[in-house]
Short mmCIF file of C-alpha atoms and ligand atoms in Angstrom, two decimals:
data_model
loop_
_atom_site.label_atom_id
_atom_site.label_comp_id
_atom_site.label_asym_id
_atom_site.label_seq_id
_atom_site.Cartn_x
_atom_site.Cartn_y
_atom_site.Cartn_z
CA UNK A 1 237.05 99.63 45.14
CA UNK A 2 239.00 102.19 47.72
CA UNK A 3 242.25 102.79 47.34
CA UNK A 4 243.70 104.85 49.80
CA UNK A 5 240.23 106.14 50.68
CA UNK A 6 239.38 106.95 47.29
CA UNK A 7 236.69 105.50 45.05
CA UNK A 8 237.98 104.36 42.17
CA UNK A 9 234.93 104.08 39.72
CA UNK A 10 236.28 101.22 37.60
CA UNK A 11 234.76 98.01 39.59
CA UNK A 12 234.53 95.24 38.23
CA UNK A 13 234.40 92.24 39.44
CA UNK A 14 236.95 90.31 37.73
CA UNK A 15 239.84 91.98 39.42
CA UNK A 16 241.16 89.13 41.34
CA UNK A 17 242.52 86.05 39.38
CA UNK A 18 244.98 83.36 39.37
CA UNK A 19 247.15 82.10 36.08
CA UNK A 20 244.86 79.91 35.69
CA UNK A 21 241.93 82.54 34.95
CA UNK A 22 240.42 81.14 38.35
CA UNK A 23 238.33 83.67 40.45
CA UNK A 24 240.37 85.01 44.13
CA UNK A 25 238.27 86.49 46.67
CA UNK A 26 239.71 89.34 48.86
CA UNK A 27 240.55 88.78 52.18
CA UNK A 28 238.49 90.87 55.05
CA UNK A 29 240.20 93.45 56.75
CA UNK A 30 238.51 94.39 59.85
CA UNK A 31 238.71 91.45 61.81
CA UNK A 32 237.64 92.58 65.30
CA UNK A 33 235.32 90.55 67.88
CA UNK A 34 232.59 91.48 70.08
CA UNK A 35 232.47 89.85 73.24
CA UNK A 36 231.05 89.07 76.37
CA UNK A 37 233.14 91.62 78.46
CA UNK A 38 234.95 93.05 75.30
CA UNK A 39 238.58 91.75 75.82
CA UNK A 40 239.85 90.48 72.27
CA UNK A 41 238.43 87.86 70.25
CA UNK A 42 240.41 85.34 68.38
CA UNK A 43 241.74 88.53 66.36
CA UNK A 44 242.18 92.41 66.44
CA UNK A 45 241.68 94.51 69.11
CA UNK A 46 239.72 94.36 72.22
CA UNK A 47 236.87 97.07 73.51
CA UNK A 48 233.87 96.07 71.68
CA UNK A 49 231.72 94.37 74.53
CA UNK A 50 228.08 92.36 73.70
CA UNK A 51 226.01 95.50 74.85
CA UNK A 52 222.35 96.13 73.21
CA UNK A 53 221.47 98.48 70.86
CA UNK A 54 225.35 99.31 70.15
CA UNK A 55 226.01 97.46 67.16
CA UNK A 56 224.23 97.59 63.36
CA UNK A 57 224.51 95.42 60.34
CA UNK A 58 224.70 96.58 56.86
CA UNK A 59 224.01 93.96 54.54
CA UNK A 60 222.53 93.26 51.02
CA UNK A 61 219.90 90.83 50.87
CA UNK A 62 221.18 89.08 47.21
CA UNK A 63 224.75 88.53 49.21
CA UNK A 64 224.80 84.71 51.08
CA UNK A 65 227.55 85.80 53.20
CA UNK A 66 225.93 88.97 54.84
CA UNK A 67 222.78 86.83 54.79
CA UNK A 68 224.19 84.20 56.95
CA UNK A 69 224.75 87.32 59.33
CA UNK A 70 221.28 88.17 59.40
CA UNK A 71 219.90 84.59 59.60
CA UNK A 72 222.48 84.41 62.35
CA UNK A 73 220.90 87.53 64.05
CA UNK A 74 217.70 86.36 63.60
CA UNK A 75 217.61 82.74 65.37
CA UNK A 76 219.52 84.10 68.52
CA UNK A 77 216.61 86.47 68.64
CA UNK A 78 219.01 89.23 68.44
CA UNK A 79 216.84 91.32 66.16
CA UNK A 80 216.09 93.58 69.04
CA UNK A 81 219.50 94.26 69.91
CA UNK A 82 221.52 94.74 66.38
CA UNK A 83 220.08 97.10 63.92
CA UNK A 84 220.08 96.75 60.20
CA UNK A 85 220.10 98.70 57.05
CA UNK A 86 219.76 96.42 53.99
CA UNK A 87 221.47 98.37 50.77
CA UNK A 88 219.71 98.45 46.82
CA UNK A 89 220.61 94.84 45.34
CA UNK A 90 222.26 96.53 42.10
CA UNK A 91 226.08 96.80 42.74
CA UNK A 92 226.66 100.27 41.12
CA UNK A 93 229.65 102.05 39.92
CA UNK A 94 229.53 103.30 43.23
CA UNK A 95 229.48 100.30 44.94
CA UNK A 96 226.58 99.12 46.91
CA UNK A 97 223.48 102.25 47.68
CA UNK A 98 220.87 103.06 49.96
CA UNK A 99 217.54 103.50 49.32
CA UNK A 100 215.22 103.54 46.46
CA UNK A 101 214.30 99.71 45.53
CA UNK A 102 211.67 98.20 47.42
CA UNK A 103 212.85 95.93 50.66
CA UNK A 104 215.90 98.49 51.12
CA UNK A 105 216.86 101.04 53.63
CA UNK A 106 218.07 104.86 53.58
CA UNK A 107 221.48 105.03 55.70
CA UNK A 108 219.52 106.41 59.02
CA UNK A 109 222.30 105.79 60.86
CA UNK A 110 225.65 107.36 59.19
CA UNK A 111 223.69 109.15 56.37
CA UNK A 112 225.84 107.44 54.06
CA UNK A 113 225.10 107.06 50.29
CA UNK A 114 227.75 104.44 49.50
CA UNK A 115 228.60 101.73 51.40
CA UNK A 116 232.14 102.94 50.56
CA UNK A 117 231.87 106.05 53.05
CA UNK A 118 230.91 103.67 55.51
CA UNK A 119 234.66 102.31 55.15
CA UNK A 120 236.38 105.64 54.67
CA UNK A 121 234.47 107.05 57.96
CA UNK A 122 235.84 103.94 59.96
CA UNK A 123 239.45 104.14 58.03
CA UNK A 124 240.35 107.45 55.82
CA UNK A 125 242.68 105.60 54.16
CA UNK A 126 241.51 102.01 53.46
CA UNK A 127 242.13 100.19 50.40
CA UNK A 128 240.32 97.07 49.07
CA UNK A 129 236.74 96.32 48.17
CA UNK A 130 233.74 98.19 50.24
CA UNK A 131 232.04 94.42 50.68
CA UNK A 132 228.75 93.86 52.94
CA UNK A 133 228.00 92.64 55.77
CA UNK A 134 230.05 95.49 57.54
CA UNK A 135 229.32 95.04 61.45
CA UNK A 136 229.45 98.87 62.80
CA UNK A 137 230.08 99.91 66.46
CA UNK A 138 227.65 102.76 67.03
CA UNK A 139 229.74 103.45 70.13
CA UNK A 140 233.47 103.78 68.56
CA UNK A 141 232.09 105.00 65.22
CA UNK A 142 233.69 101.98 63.51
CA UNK A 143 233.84 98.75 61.87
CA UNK A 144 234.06 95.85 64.19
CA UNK A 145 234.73 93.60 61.53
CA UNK A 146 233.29 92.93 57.27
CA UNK A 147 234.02 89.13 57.78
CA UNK A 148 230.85 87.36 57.79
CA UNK A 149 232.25 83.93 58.93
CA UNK A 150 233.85 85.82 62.14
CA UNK A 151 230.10 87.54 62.72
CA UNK A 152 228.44 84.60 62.33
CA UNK A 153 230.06 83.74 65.39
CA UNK A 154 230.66 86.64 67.57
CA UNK A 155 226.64 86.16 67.16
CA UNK A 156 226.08 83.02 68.20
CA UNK A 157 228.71 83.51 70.97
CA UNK A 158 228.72 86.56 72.55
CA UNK A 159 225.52 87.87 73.27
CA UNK A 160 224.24 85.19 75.81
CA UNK A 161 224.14 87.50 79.01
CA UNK A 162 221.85 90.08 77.26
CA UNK A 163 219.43 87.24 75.48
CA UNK A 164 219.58 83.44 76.49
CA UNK A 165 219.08 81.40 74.23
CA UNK A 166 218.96 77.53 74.04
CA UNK A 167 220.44 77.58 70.30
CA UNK A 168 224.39 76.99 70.13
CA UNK A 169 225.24 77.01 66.19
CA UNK A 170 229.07 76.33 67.30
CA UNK A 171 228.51 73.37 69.69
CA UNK A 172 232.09 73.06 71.44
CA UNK A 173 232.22 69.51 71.09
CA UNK A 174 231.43 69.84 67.62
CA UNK A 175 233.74 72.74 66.88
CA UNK A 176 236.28 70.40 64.70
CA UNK A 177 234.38 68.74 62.66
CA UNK A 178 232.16 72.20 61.79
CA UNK A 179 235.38 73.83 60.67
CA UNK A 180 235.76 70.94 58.45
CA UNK A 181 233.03 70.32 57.18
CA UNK A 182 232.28 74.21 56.06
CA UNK A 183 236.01 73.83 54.45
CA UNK A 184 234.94 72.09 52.15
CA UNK A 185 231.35 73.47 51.86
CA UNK A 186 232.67 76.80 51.10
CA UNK A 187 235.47 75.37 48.37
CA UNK A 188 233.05 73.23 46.56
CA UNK A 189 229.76 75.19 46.76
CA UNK A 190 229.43 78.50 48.92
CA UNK A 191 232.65 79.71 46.45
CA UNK A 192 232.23 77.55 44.10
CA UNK A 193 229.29 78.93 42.15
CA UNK A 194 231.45 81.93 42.36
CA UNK A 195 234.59 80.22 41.04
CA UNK A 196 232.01 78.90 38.10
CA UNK A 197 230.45 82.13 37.45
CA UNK A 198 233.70 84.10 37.45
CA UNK A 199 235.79 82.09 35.58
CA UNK A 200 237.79 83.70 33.14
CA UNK A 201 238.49 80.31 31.49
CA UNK A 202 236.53 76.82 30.26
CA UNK A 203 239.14 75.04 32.06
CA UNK A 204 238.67 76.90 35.62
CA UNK A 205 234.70 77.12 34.90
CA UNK A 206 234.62 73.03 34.63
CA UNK A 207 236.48 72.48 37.11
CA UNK A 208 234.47 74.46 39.30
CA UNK A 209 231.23 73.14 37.84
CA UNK A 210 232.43 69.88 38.80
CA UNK A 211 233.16 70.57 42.35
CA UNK A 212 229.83 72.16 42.59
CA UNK A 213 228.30 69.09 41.82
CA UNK A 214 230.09 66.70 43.65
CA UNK A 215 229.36 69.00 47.03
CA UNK A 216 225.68 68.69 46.11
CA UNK A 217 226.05 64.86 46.27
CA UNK A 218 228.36 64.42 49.11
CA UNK A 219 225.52 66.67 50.71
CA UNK A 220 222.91 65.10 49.57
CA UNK A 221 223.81 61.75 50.67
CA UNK A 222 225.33 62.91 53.92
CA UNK A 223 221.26 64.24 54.86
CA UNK A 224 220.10 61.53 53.35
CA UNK A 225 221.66 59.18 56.18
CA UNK A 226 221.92 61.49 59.08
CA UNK A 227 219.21 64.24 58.48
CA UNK A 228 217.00 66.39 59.21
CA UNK A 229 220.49 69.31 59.40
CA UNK A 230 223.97 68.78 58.76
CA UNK A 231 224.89 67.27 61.98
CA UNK A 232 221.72 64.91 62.61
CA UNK A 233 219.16 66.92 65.09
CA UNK A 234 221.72 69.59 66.16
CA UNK A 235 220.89 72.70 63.85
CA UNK A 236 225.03 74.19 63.43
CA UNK A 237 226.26 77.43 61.64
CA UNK A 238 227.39 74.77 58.87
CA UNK A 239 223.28 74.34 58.03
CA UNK A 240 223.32 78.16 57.55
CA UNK A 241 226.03 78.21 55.49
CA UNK A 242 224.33 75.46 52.98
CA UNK A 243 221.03 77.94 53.65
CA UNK A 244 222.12 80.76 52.39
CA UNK A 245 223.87 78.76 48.65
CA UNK A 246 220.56 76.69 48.46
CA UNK A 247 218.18 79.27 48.59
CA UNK A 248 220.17 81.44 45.78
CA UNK A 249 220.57 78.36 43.43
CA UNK A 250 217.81 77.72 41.21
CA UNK A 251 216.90 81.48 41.03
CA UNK A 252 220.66 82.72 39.92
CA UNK A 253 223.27 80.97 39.99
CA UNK A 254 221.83 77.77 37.89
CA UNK A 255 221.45 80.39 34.67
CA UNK A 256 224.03 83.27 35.66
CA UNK A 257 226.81 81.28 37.30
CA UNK A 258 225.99 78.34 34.66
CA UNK A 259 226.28 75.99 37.35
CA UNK A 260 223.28 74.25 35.73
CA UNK A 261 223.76 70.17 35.83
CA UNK A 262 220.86 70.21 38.53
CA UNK A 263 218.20 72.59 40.17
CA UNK A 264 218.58 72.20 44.00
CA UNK A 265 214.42 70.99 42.83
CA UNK A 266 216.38 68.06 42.05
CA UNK A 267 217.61 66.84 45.45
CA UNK A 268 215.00 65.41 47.35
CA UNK A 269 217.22 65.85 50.71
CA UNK A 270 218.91 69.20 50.01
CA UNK A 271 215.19 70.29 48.58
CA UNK A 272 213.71 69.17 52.37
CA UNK A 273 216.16 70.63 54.40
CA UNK A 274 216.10 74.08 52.35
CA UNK A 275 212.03 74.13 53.61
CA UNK A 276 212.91 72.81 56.95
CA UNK A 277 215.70 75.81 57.76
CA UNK A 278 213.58 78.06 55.94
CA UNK A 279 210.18 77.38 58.24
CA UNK A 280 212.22 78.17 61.27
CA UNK A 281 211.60 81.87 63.28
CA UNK A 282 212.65 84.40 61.84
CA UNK A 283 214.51 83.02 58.73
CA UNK A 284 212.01 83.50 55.83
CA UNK A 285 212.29 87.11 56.52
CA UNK A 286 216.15 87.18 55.47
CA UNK A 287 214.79 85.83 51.79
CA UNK A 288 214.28 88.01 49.26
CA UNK A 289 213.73 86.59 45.73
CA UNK A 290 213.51 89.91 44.02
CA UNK A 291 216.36 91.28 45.79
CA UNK A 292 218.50 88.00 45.27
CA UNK A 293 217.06 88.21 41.18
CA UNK A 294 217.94 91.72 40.88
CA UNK A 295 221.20 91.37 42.26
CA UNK A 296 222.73 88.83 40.51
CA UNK A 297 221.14 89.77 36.77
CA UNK A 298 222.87 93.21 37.57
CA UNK A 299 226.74 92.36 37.06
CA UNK A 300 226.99 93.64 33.99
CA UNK A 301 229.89 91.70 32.86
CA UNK A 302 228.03 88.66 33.44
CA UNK A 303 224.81 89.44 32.04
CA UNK A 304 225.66 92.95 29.90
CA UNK A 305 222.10 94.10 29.40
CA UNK A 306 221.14 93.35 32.67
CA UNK A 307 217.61 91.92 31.93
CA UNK A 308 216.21 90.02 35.04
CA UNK A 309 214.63 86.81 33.89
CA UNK A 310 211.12 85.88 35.15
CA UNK A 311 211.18 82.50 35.98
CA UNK A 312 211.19 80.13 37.99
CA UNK A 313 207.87 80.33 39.05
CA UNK A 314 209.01 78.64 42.47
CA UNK A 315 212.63 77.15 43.92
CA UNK A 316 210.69 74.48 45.38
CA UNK A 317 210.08 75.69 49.14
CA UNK A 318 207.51 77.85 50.26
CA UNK A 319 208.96 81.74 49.75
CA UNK A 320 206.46 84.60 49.83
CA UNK A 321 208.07 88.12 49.28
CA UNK A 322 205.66 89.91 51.67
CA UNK A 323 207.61 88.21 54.83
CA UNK A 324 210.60 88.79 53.17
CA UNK A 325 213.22 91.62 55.08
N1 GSH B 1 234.69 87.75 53.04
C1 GSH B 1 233.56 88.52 52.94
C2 GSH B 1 233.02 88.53 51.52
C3 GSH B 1 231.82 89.41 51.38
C4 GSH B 1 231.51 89.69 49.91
O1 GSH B 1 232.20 89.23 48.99
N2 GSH B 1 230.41 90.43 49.70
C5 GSH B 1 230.04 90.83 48.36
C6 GSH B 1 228.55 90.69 48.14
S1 GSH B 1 228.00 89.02 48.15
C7 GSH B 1 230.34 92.30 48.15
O2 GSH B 1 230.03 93.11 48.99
N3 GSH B 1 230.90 92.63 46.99
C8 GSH B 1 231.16 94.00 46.63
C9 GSH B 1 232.52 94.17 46.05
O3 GSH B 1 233.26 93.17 45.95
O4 GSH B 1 232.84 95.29 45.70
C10 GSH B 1 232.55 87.95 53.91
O5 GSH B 1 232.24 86.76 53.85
O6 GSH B 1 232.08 88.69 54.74
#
């Protein structure tokens, strides 16, 4: 992590936990909006209007939250308008790296080597972690904001005037029960593998095993009666959300994260919907099994000699790494 601008090579990613030995995520700092005309969003400062080609996305293809950026991105047909560099899927001592696996990017646009200098160039002195996505204004030389729910969005929201679309993930009239519903999405499963796979405790990894699992049922029977997404036929940011867990499940976080009770293979409902979201434009291209594999077996103090396992020989919807980003 930075701190005060400087590396500090120690990372690990145990850092952050309570008494309890439970895992704490670190709160985003940049917290900006783009919007329509560029007067402030719900937070930060104003000045960073919808314009195209202005704005680029770094992002790691193994992380669910910058992926729910990119899948974001991708069904507002906004792939012509926000550039992307997707960084190696090994978290390094460095941080996160351009360049050199297959599926990732060089840093065309900043020249950067570590995500990290992305963070230093938009604040010499910041302290925390150097997370993706970061959301970059080409124009101010800065980050607009490394919160992925806040992207997610300034996506969906902002960029109507430069491409229409007929797809509202954030339906006003729906706008309540969405914030509730991913609540509790993201306690018991988006951050709960997490809490499972970080746990520095039996008592805080059962705990959060059992939340996982009660999620997948309350989903489960919740598509069962009012399918195809989330909320019936609407498609919401919510279904992205459960996207971007689902399609990491079975391939990581059932044998690193130990959250292992059930393969999403299981779930006849949660299994459909994965294949539904994942036909849709666009999408299958944010999926990358090898990068999502490689990712994940890399935390060394999860899985110490790093070896990448080989299986499964499918996660139950159709994936095929030559659409992949
Ligand atoms: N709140 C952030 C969390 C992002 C996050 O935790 N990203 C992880 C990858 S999945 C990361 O970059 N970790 C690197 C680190 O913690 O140093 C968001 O949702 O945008």
């Amino acid at each position: 992590m930075l701190v005060d601008g400087r590396w500090q090579g120690d990372w690990h990613p145990y850092q952050a936990k309570d008494k309890k030995g439970r895992f704490v995520r670190q709160e985003s700092a940049f917290r900006n909006w783009i919007t329509p005309d560029g007067t402030p969003g719900p937070a930060g400062e104003g000045g960073f209007a919808a314009e195209i080609d202005r704005y680029h996305l770094y992002v790691a293809l193994i992380c669910p939250w910058a992926s729910r950026t990119l899948m974001a991105r991708a069904l507002k047909g906004l792939e012509g308008v926000i550039s992307v560099s997707v960084v190696n899927p090994r978290l390094t001592a460095q941080g996160w790296t351009f360049g050199g696996f297959d599926g990732s990017d060089l840093d065309a646009l900043n020249g950067a080597e570590y995500v990290h200098q992305i963070y230093t160039r938009a604040d010499p002195h910041y302290s925390g972690r150097a997370t993706v996505p970061v959301l970059w204004d080409k124009k101010r030389q800065t980050i607009v904001s490394n919160e992925s729910a806040d992207i997610l969005r300034m996506l969906n929201q902002s960029f109507f005037k430069i491409v229409p679309s007929e797809l509202d993930l954030y339906p006003e009239a729906l706008g309540n029960e969405i914030d509730e519903l991913n609540s509790w999405l993201y306690h018991g499963l988006n951050n709960g593998v997490y809490r499972a796979g970080f746990a520095q405790s039996q008592a805080a990894y059962e705990e959060a095993f059992d939340e996982v699992f009660s999620t997948l049922e309350r989903l489960e029977t919740r598509l069962t009666e009012n399918g195809p997404y989330l909320f019936g036929d609407q498609l919401t940011e919510s279904d992205i959300r459960l996207f971007v867990t689902l399609a990491r499940f079975d391939v990581a976080y059932f044998g690193l994260f130990k959250t292992n009770l059930k393969r999403i293979q299981d779930y006849p409902y949660l299994l459909r919907f994965a294949q539904r979201i994942y036909s849709l434009e666009g999408v299958a291209r944010t999926v990358n099994l090898d990068h999502i594999k490689a990712g994940y077996y890399s935390v060394k103090k999860l899985n110490p000699l790093q070896i990448v396992p080989s299986g499964p020989e499918s996660v139950g919807f159709t994936t095929s790494n030559s659409d992949a980003a």
